[in-house]
Short mmCIF file of C-alpha atoms in Angstrom, two decimals:
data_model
loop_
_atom_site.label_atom_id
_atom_site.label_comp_id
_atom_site.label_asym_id
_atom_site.label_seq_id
_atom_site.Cartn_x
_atom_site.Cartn_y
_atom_site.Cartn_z
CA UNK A 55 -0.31 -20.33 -45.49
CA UNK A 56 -0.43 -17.29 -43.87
CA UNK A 57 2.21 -14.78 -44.06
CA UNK A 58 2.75 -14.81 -40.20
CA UNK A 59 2.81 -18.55 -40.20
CA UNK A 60 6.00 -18.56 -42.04
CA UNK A 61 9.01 -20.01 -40.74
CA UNK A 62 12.35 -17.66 -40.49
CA UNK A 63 14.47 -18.92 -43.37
CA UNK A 64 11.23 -18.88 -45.50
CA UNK A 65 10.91 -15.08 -44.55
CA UNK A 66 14.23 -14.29 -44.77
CA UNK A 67 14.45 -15.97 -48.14
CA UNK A 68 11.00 -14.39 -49.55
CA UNK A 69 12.60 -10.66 -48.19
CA UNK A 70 15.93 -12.10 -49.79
CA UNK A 71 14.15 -12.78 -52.83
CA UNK A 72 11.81 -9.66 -52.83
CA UNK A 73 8.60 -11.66 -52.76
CA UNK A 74 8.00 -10.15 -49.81
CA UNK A 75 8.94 -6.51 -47.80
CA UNK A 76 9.78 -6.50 -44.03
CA UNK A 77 6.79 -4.11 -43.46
CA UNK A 78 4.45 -6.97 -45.13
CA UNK A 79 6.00 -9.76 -42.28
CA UNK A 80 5.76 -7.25 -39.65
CA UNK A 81 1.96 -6.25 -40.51
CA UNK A 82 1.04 -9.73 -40.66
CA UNK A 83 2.66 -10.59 -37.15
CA UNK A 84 1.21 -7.52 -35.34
CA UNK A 85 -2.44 -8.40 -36.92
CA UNK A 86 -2.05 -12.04 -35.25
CA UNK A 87 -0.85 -10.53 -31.67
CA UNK A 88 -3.75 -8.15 -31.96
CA UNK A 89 -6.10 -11.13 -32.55
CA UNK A 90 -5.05 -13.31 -29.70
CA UNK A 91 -2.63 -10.97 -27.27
CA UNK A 92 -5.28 -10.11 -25.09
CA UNK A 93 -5.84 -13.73 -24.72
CA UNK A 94 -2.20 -15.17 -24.75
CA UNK A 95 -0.25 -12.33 -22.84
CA UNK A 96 2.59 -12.75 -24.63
CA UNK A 97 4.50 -9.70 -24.63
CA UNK A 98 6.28 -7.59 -21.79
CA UNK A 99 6.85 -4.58 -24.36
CA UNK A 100 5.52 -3.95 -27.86
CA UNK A 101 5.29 -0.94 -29.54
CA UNK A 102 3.25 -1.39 -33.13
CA UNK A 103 4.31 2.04 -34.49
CA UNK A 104 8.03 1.55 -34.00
CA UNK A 105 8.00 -1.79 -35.17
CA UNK A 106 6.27 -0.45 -38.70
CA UNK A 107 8.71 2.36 -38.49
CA UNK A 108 12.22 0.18 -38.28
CA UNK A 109 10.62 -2.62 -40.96
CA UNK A 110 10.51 0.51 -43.32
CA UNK A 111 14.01 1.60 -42.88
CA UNK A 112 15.15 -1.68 -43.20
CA UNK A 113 13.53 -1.90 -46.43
CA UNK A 114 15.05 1.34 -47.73
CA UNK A 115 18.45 -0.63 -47.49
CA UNK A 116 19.49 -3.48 -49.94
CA UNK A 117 19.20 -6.85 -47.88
CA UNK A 118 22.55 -7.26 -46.91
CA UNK A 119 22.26 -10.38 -43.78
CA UNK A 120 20.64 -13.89 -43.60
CA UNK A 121 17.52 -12.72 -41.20
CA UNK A 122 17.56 -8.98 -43.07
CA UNK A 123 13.87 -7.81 -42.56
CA UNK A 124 12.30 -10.72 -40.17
CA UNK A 125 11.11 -9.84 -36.86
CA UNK A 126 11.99 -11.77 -33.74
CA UNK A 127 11.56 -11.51 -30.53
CA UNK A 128 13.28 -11.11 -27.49
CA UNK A 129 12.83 -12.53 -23.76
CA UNK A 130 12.87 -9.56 -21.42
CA UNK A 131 16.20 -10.48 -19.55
CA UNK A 132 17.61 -9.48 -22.47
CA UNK A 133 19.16 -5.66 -23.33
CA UNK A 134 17.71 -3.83 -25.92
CA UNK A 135 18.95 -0.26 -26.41
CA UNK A 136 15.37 0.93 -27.74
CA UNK A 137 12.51 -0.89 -25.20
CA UNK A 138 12.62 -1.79 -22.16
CA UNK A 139 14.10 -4.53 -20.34
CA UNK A 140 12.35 -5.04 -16.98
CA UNK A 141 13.35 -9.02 -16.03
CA UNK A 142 10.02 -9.87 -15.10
CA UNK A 143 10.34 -7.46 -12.14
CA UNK A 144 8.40 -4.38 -10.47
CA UNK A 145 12.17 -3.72 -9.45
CA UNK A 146 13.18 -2.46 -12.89
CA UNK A 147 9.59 -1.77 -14.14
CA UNK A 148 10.42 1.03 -16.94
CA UNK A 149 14.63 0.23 -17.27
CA UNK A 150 15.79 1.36 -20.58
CA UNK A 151 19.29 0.21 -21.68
CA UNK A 152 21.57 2.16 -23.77
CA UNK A 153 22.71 -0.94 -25.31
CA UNK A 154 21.86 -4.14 -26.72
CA UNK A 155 22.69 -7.70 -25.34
CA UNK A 156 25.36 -9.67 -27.41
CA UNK A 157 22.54 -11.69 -29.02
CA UNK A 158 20.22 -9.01 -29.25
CA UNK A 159 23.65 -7.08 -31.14
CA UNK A 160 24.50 -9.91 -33.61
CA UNK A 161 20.84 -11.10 -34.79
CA UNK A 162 20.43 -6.95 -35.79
CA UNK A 163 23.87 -7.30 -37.79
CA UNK A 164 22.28 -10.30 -39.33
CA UNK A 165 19.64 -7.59 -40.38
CA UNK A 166 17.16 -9.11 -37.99
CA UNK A 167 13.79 -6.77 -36.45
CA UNK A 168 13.25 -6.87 -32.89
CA UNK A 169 9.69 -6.79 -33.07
CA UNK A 170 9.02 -6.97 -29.24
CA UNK A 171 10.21 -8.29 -25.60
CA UNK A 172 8.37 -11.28 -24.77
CA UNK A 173 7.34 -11.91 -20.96
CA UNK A 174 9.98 -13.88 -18.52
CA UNK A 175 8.83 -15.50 -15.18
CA UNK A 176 10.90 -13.22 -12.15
CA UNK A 177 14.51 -12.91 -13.21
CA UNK A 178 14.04 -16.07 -14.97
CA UNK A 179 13.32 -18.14 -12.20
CA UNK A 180 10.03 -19.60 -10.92
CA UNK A 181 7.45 -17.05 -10.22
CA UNK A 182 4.95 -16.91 -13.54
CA UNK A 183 4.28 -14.05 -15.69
CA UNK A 184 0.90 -13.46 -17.45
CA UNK A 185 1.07 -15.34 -20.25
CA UNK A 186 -1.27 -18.63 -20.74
CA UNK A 187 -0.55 -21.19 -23.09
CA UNK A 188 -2.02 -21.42 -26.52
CA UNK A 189 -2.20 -24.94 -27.16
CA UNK A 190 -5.11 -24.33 -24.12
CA UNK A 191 -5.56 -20.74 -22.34
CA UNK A 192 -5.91 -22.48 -19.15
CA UNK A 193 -2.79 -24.15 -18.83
CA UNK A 194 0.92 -23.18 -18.23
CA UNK A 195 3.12 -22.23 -21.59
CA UNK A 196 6.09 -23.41 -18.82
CA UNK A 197 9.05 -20.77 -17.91
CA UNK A 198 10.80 -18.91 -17.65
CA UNK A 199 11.31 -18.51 -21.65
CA UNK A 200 7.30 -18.33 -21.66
CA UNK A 201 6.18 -15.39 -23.51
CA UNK A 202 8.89 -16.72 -26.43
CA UNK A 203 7.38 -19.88 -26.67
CA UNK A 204 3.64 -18.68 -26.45
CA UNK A 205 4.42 -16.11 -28.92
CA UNK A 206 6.29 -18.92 -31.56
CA UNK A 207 3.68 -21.27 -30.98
CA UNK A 208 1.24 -18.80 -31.67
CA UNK A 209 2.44 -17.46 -34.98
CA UNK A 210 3.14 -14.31 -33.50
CA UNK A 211 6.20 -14.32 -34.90
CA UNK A 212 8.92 -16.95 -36.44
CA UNK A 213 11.49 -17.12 -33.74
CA UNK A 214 12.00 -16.51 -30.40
CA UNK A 215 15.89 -15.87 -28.02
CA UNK A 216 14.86 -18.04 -24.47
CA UNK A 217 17.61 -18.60 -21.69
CA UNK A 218 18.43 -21.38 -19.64
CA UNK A 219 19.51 -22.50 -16.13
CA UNK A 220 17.47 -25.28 -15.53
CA UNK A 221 14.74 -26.05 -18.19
CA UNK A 222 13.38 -22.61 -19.22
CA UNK A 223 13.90 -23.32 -22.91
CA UNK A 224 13.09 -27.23 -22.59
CA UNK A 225 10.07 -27.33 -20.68
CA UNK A 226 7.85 -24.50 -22.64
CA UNK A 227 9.03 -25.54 -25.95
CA UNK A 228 7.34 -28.86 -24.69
CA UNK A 229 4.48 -27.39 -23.15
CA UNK A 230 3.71 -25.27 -26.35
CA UNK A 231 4.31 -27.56 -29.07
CA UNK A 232 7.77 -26.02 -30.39
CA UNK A 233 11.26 -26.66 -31.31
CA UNK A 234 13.40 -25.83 -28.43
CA UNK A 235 16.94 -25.56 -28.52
CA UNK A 236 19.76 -24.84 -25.78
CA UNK A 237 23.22 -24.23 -26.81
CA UNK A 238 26.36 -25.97 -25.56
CA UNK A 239 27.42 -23.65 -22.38
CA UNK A 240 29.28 -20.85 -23.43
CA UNK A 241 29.11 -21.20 -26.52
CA UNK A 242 27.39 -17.66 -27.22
CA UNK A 243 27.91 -14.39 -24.73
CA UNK A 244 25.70 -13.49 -22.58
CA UNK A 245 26.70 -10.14 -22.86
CA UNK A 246 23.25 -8.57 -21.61
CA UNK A 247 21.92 -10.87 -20.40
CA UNK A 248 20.83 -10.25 -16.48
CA UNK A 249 22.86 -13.36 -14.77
CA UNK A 250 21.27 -16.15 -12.28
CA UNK A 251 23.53 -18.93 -11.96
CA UNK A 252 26.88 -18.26 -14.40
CA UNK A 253 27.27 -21.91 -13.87
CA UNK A 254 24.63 -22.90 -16.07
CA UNK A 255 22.69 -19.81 -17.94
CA UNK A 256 22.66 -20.50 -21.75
CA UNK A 257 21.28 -18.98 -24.41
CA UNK A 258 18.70 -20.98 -26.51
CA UNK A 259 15.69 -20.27 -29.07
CA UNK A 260 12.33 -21.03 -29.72
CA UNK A 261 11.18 -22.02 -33.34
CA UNK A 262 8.49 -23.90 -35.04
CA UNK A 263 11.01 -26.12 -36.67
CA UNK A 264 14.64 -27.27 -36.60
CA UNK A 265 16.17 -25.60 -39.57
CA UNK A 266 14.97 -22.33 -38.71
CA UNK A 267 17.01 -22.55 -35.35
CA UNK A 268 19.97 -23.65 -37.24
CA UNK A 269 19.34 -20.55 -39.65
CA UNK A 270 19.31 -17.80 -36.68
CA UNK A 271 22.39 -19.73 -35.19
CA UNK A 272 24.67 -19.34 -38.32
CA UNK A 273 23.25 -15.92 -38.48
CA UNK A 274 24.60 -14.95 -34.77
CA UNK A 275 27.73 -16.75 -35.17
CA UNK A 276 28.22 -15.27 -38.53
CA UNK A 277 28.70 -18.12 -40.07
CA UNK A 278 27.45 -18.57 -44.18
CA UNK A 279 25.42 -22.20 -45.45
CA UNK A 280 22.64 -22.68 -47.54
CA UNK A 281 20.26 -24.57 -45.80
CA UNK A 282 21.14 -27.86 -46.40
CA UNK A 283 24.94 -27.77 -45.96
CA UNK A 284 24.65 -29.54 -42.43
CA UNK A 285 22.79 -32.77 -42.60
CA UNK A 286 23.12 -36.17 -41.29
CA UNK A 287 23.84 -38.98 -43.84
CA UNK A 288 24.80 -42.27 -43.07
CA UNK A 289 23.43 -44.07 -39.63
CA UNK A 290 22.60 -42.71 -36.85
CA UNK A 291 22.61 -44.32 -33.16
CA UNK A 292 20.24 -43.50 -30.95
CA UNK A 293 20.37 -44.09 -27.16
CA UNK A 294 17.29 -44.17 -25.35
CA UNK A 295 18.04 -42.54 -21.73
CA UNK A 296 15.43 -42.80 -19.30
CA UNK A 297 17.38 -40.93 -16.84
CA UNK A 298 17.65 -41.72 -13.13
CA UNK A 299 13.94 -39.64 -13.29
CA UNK A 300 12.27 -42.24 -15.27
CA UNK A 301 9.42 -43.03 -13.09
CA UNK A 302 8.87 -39.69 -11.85
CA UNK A 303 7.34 -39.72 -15.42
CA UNK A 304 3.83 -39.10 -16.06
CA UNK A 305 2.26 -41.98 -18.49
CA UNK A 306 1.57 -40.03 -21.35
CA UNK A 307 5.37 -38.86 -21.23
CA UNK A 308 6.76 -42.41 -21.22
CA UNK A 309 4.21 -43.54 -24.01
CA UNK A 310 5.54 -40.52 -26.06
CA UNK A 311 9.46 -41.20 -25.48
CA UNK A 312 8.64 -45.06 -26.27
CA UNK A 313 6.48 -44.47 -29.60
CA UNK A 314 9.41 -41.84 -30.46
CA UNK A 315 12.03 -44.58 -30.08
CA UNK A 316 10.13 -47.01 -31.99
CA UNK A 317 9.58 -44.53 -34.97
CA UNK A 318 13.14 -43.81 -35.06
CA UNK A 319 13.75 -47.21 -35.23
CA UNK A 320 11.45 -48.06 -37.82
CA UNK A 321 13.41 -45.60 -39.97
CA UNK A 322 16.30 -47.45 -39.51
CA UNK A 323 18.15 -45.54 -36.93
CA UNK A 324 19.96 -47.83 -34.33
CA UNK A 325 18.14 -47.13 -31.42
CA UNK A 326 19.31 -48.91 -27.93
CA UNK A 327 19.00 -48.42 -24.46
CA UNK A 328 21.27 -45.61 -22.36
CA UNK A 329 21.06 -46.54 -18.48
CA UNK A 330 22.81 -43.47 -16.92
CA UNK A 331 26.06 -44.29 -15.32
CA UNK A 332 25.38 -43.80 -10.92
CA UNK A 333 27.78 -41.02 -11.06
CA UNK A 334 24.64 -39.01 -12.84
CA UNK A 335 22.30 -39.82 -10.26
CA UNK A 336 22.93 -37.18 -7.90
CA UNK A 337 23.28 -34.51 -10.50
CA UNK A 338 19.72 -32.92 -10.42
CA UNK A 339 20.48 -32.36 -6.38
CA UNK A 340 23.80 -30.81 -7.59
CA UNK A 341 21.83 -28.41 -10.13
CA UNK A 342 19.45 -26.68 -7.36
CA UNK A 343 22.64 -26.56 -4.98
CA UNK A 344 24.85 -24.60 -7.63
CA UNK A 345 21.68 -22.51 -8.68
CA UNK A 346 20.53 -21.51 -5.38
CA UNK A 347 24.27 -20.34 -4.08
CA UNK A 348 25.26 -18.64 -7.15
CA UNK A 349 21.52 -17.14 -7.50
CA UNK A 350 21.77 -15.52 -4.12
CA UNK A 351 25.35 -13.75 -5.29
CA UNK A 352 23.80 -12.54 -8.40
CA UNK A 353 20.82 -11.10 -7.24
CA UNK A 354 22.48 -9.31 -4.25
CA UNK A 355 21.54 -6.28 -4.73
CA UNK A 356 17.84 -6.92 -5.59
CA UNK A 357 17.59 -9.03 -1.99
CA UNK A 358 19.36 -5.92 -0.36
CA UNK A 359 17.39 -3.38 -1.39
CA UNK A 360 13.85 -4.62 -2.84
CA UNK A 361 13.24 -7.38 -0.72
CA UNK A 362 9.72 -6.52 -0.66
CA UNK A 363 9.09 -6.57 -4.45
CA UNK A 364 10.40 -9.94 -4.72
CA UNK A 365 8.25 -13.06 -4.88
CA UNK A 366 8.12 -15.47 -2.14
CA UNK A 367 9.98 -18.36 -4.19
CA UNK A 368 12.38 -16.23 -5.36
CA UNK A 369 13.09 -14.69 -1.67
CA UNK A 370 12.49 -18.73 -0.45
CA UNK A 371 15.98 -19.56 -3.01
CA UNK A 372 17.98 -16.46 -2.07
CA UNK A 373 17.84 -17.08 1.67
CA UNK A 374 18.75 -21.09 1.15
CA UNK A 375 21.77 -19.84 -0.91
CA UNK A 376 22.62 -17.52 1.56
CA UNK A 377 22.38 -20.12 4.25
CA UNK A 378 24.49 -22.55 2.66
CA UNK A 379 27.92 -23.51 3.58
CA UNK A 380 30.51 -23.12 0.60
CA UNK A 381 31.97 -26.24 0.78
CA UNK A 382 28.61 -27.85 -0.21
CA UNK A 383 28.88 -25.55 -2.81
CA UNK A 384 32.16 -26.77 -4.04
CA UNK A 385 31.57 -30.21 -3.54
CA UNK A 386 28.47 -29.73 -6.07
CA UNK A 387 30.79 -28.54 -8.67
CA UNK A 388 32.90 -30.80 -8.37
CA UNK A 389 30.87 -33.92 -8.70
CA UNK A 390 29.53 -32.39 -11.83
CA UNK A 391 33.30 -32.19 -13.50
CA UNK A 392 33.37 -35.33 -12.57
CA UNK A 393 30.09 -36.17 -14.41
CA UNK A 394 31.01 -34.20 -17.46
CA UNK A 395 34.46 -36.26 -17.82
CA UNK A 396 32.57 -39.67 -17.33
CA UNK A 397 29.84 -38.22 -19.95
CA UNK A 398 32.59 -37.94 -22.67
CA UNK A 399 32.83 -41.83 -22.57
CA UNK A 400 29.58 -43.04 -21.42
CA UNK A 401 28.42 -41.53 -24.80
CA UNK A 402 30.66 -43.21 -27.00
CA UNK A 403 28.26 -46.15 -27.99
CA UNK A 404 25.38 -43.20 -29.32
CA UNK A 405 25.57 -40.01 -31.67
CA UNK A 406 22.41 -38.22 -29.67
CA UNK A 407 20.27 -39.89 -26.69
CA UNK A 408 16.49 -39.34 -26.48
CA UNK A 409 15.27 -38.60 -23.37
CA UNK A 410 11.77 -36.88 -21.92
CA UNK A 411 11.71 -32.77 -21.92
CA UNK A 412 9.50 -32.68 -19.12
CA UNK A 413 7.04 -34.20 -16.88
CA UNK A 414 4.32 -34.47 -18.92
CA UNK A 415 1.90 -32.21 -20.53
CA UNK A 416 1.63 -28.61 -19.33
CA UNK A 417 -0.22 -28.85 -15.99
CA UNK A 418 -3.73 -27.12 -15.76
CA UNK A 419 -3.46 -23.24 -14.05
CA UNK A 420 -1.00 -20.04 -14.46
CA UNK A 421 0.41 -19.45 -11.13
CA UNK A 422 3.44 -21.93 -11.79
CA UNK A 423 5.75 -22.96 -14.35
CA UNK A 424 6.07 -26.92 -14.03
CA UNK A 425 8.84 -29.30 -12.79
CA UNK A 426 12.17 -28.64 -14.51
CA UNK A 427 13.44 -31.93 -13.65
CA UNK A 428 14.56 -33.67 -16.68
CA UNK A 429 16.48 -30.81 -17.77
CA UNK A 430 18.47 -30.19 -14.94
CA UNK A 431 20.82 -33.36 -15.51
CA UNK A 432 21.54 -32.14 -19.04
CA UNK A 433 22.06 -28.02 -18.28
CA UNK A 434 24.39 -29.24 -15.27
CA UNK A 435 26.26 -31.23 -17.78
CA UNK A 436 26.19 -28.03 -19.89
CA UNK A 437 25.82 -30.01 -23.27
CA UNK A 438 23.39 -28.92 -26.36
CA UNK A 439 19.93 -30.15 -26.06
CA UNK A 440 16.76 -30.00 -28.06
CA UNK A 441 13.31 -30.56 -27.90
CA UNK A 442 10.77 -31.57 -30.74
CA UNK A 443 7.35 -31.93 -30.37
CA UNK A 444 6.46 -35.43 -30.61
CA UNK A 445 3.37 -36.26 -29.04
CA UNK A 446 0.15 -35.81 -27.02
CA UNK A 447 -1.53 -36.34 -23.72
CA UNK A 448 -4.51 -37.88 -23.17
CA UNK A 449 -6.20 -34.19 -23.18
CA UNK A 450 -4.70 -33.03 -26.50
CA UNK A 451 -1.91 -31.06 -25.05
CA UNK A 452 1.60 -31.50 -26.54
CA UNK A 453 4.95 -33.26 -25.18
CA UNK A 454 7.86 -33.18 -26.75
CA UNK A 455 10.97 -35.38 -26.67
CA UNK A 456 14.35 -34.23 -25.83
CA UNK A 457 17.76 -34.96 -28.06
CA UNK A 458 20.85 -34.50 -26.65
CA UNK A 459 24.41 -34.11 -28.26
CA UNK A 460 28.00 -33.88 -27.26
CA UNK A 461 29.74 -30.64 -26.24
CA UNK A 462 30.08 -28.03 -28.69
CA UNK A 463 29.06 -30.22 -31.58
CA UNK A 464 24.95 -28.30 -31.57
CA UNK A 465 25.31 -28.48 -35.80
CA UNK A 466 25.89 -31.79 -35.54
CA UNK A 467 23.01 -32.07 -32.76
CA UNK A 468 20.84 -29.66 -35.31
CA UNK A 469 21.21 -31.82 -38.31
CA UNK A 470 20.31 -34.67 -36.47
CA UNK A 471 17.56 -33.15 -35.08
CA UNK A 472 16.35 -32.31 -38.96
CA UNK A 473 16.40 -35.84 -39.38
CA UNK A 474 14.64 -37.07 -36.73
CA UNK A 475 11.94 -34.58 -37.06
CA UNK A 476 11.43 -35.88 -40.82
CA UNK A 477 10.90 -39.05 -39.29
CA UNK A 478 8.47 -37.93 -36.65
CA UNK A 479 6.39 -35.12 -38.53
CA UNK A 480 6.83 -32.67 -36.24
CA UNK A 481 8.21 -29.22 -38.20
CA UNK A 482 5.52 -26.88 -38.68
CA UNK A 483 7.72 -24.08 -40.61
CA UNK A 484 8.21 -24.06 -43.95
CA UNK A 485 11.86 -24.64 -44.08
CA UNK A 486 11.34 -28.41 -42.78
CA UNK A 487 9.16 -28.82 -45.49
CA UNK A 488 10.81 -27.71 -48.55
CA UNK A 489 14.48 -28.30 -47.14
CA UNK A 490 14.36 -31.82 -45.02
#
């Protein structure tokens, strides 16, 4: 294995264990994105020479965190107090923060290297960056978390920070073949983070297998385990939740959910059936009504006085939000409270549900980002969701399959997730394979 295809807790353990020098994962990370940037398009802001510069300081210093000496990288929404942070925008084209988003903060405590800002769609919404997918250059990698994922599935580097409002971790960790996890709303800051809809923006991370996003969660929330402190013994029930969606499914999608629930099974999880309760069938309406009013508050300014140098979708969901009368606003919210009370008992029969991440397979072309639709229900619902890869289309592309826990319970979500991913052979880092 190469040393760029290394997951994080193998890098942070071989730094750790002084097998290997920050400088030596850095090198090897910059050689890949040399090799296949021009292609992939990964990155909104890289700068080689610093990136050398900061791996040597950091190993002048005795390793002192869990990610000391491992570069990451960072979606450009994101504050960094020494690049750029441009939101996918001509609007802030050049912005340089004096300060570093709350993630961004805690994963350098952890002794982590930003190595880079990885491209965002427009303010994290629809409107695509440059960056191509490279499970197939010709397809989408998904958004808005799209340079992350391109660059993770890529072995650019280990790990990647994503956000989410509707499926912008979800649906490219699906489209590129990676492990994508959103956390339970709220339960990191956002801090730095340039807003879209409060309601529902999460932060989440991009990985090429489960333990390694367990890893850089501990790390941010400062938390100490070896590896293998958070597993799942005993059984495990499985509900299989079609969602009210189901048929808006392509083929390929169902047969991948299906043959997932069936493996499971055969492992000797309990896997049943999860019909959604009717109170959830309205809820994807409910997302783009919340998004689009609290959208057009948070990106006042930017309608105000740069009109022009925003895209026609984004301009298209500003002016709906605008339009809208607040008491369909409030009558949005208040169906989903009502949803998340009548999830904490519809639940009760399953520890995680399985349920599609997307579509199907990332759709052919680069000028847009896919359907977000079967993550909508779940980000409304603000509960901790993540996607393995799991499958394939018909043309080779990847589709993953979506678990989904209870609120605030993502390490118990996360060690399920380990176990399920033994089951369907789908980590790629090292740390599933010498740790499941």
């Amino acid at each position: 294995m190469n040393v760029n295809e290394m997951g994080l807790y193998a890098m942070a353990d071989a730094v750790q264990q002084g097998r290997l020098r920050s400088i030596d994962l850095v090198d090897a990370c910059l050689q890949r994105i040399a090799e296949r940037e021009p292609q992939v398009q990964a990155w909104a802001w890289l700068d080689p020479a610093q990136a050398r510069a900061a791996a040597a300081a950091l190993d002048r210093q005795a390793p002192t965190g869990p990610l000391h000496g491992v570069p990451i990288a960072v979606k450009d929404i994101m504050d960094t107090r020494d690049m750029p942070t441009q939101c996918g925008s001509p609007i802030y084209q050049g912005r340089q923060p004096a300060w570093d988003a709350s993630c961004v903060a805690l994963a350098r405590r952890s002794g982590a290297l930003v190595l880079g800002k990885t491209v965002t769609t427009e303010f994290a919404y629809f409107a695509p960056g440059a960056t191509a997918n490279p499970r197939n250059l010709q397809h989408t990698p998904g958004g808005s978390s799209s340079g992350s994922a391109a660059a993770v599935a890529d072995n650019m580097v280990p790990v990647g920070f994503g956000t989410q409002t509707a499926a912008s971790v979800t649906r490219p960790a699906s489209y590129c073949g990676v492990v994508g996890y959103k956390a339970s709303y709220a339960d990191f800051s956002l801090a730095g983070i340039k807003a879209f809809a409060p309601s529902f923006d999460s932060l989440g991370t991009l990985s090429r297998d489960v333990a390694d996003a367990q890893w850089l969660r501990w790390a941010l929330m400062g938390q100490t385990h070896a590896l293998d402190d958070m597993q799942w013994h005993g059984p495990l029930r499985v509900g299989l939740c079609r969602t009210p969606s189901w048929e808006q499914a392509d083929p390929d999608c169902q047969r991948v959910i299906e043959s997932a629930a069936q493996q499971l099974a055969a492992a000797g999880m309990a896997v049943s059936e999860a019909t959604s309760p009717p109170q959830f069938d309205p809820l994807a309406e409910h997302h783009k009504t919340i998004m689009a009013w609290e959208a057009a508050r948070s990106l006042a300014y930017e309608y105000d006085h740069h009109k022009d140098l925003l895209s026609p979708q984004m301009c298209q969901l500003l002016e709906q939000g605008m339009a809208m009368d607040r008491g369909t606003y409030v009558q949005a919210l208040q169906a989903a409270a009502h949803a998340r009370r009548v999830l904490e008992d519809w639940m009760q029969p399953w520890d995680v549900l399985l349920a599609p991440s997307a579509m199907g397979a990332a759709p052919l072309g680069l000028q847009a980002t896919g359907d977000p639709l079967f993550s909508r229900l779940w980000t409304l619902l603000g509960i901790p969701t993540i996607t393995l890869p799991s499958g394939t289309a018909a043309n080779g592309l990847p589709i993953g399959v979506q678990l989904v826990g209870r609120l605030r319970q993502d390490d118990q979500l996360l060690a399920m997730a380990r176990r399920a991913e033994h089951v369907l052979g789908t980590g790629t880092g090292t740390a599933s394979t010498h740790h499941a």
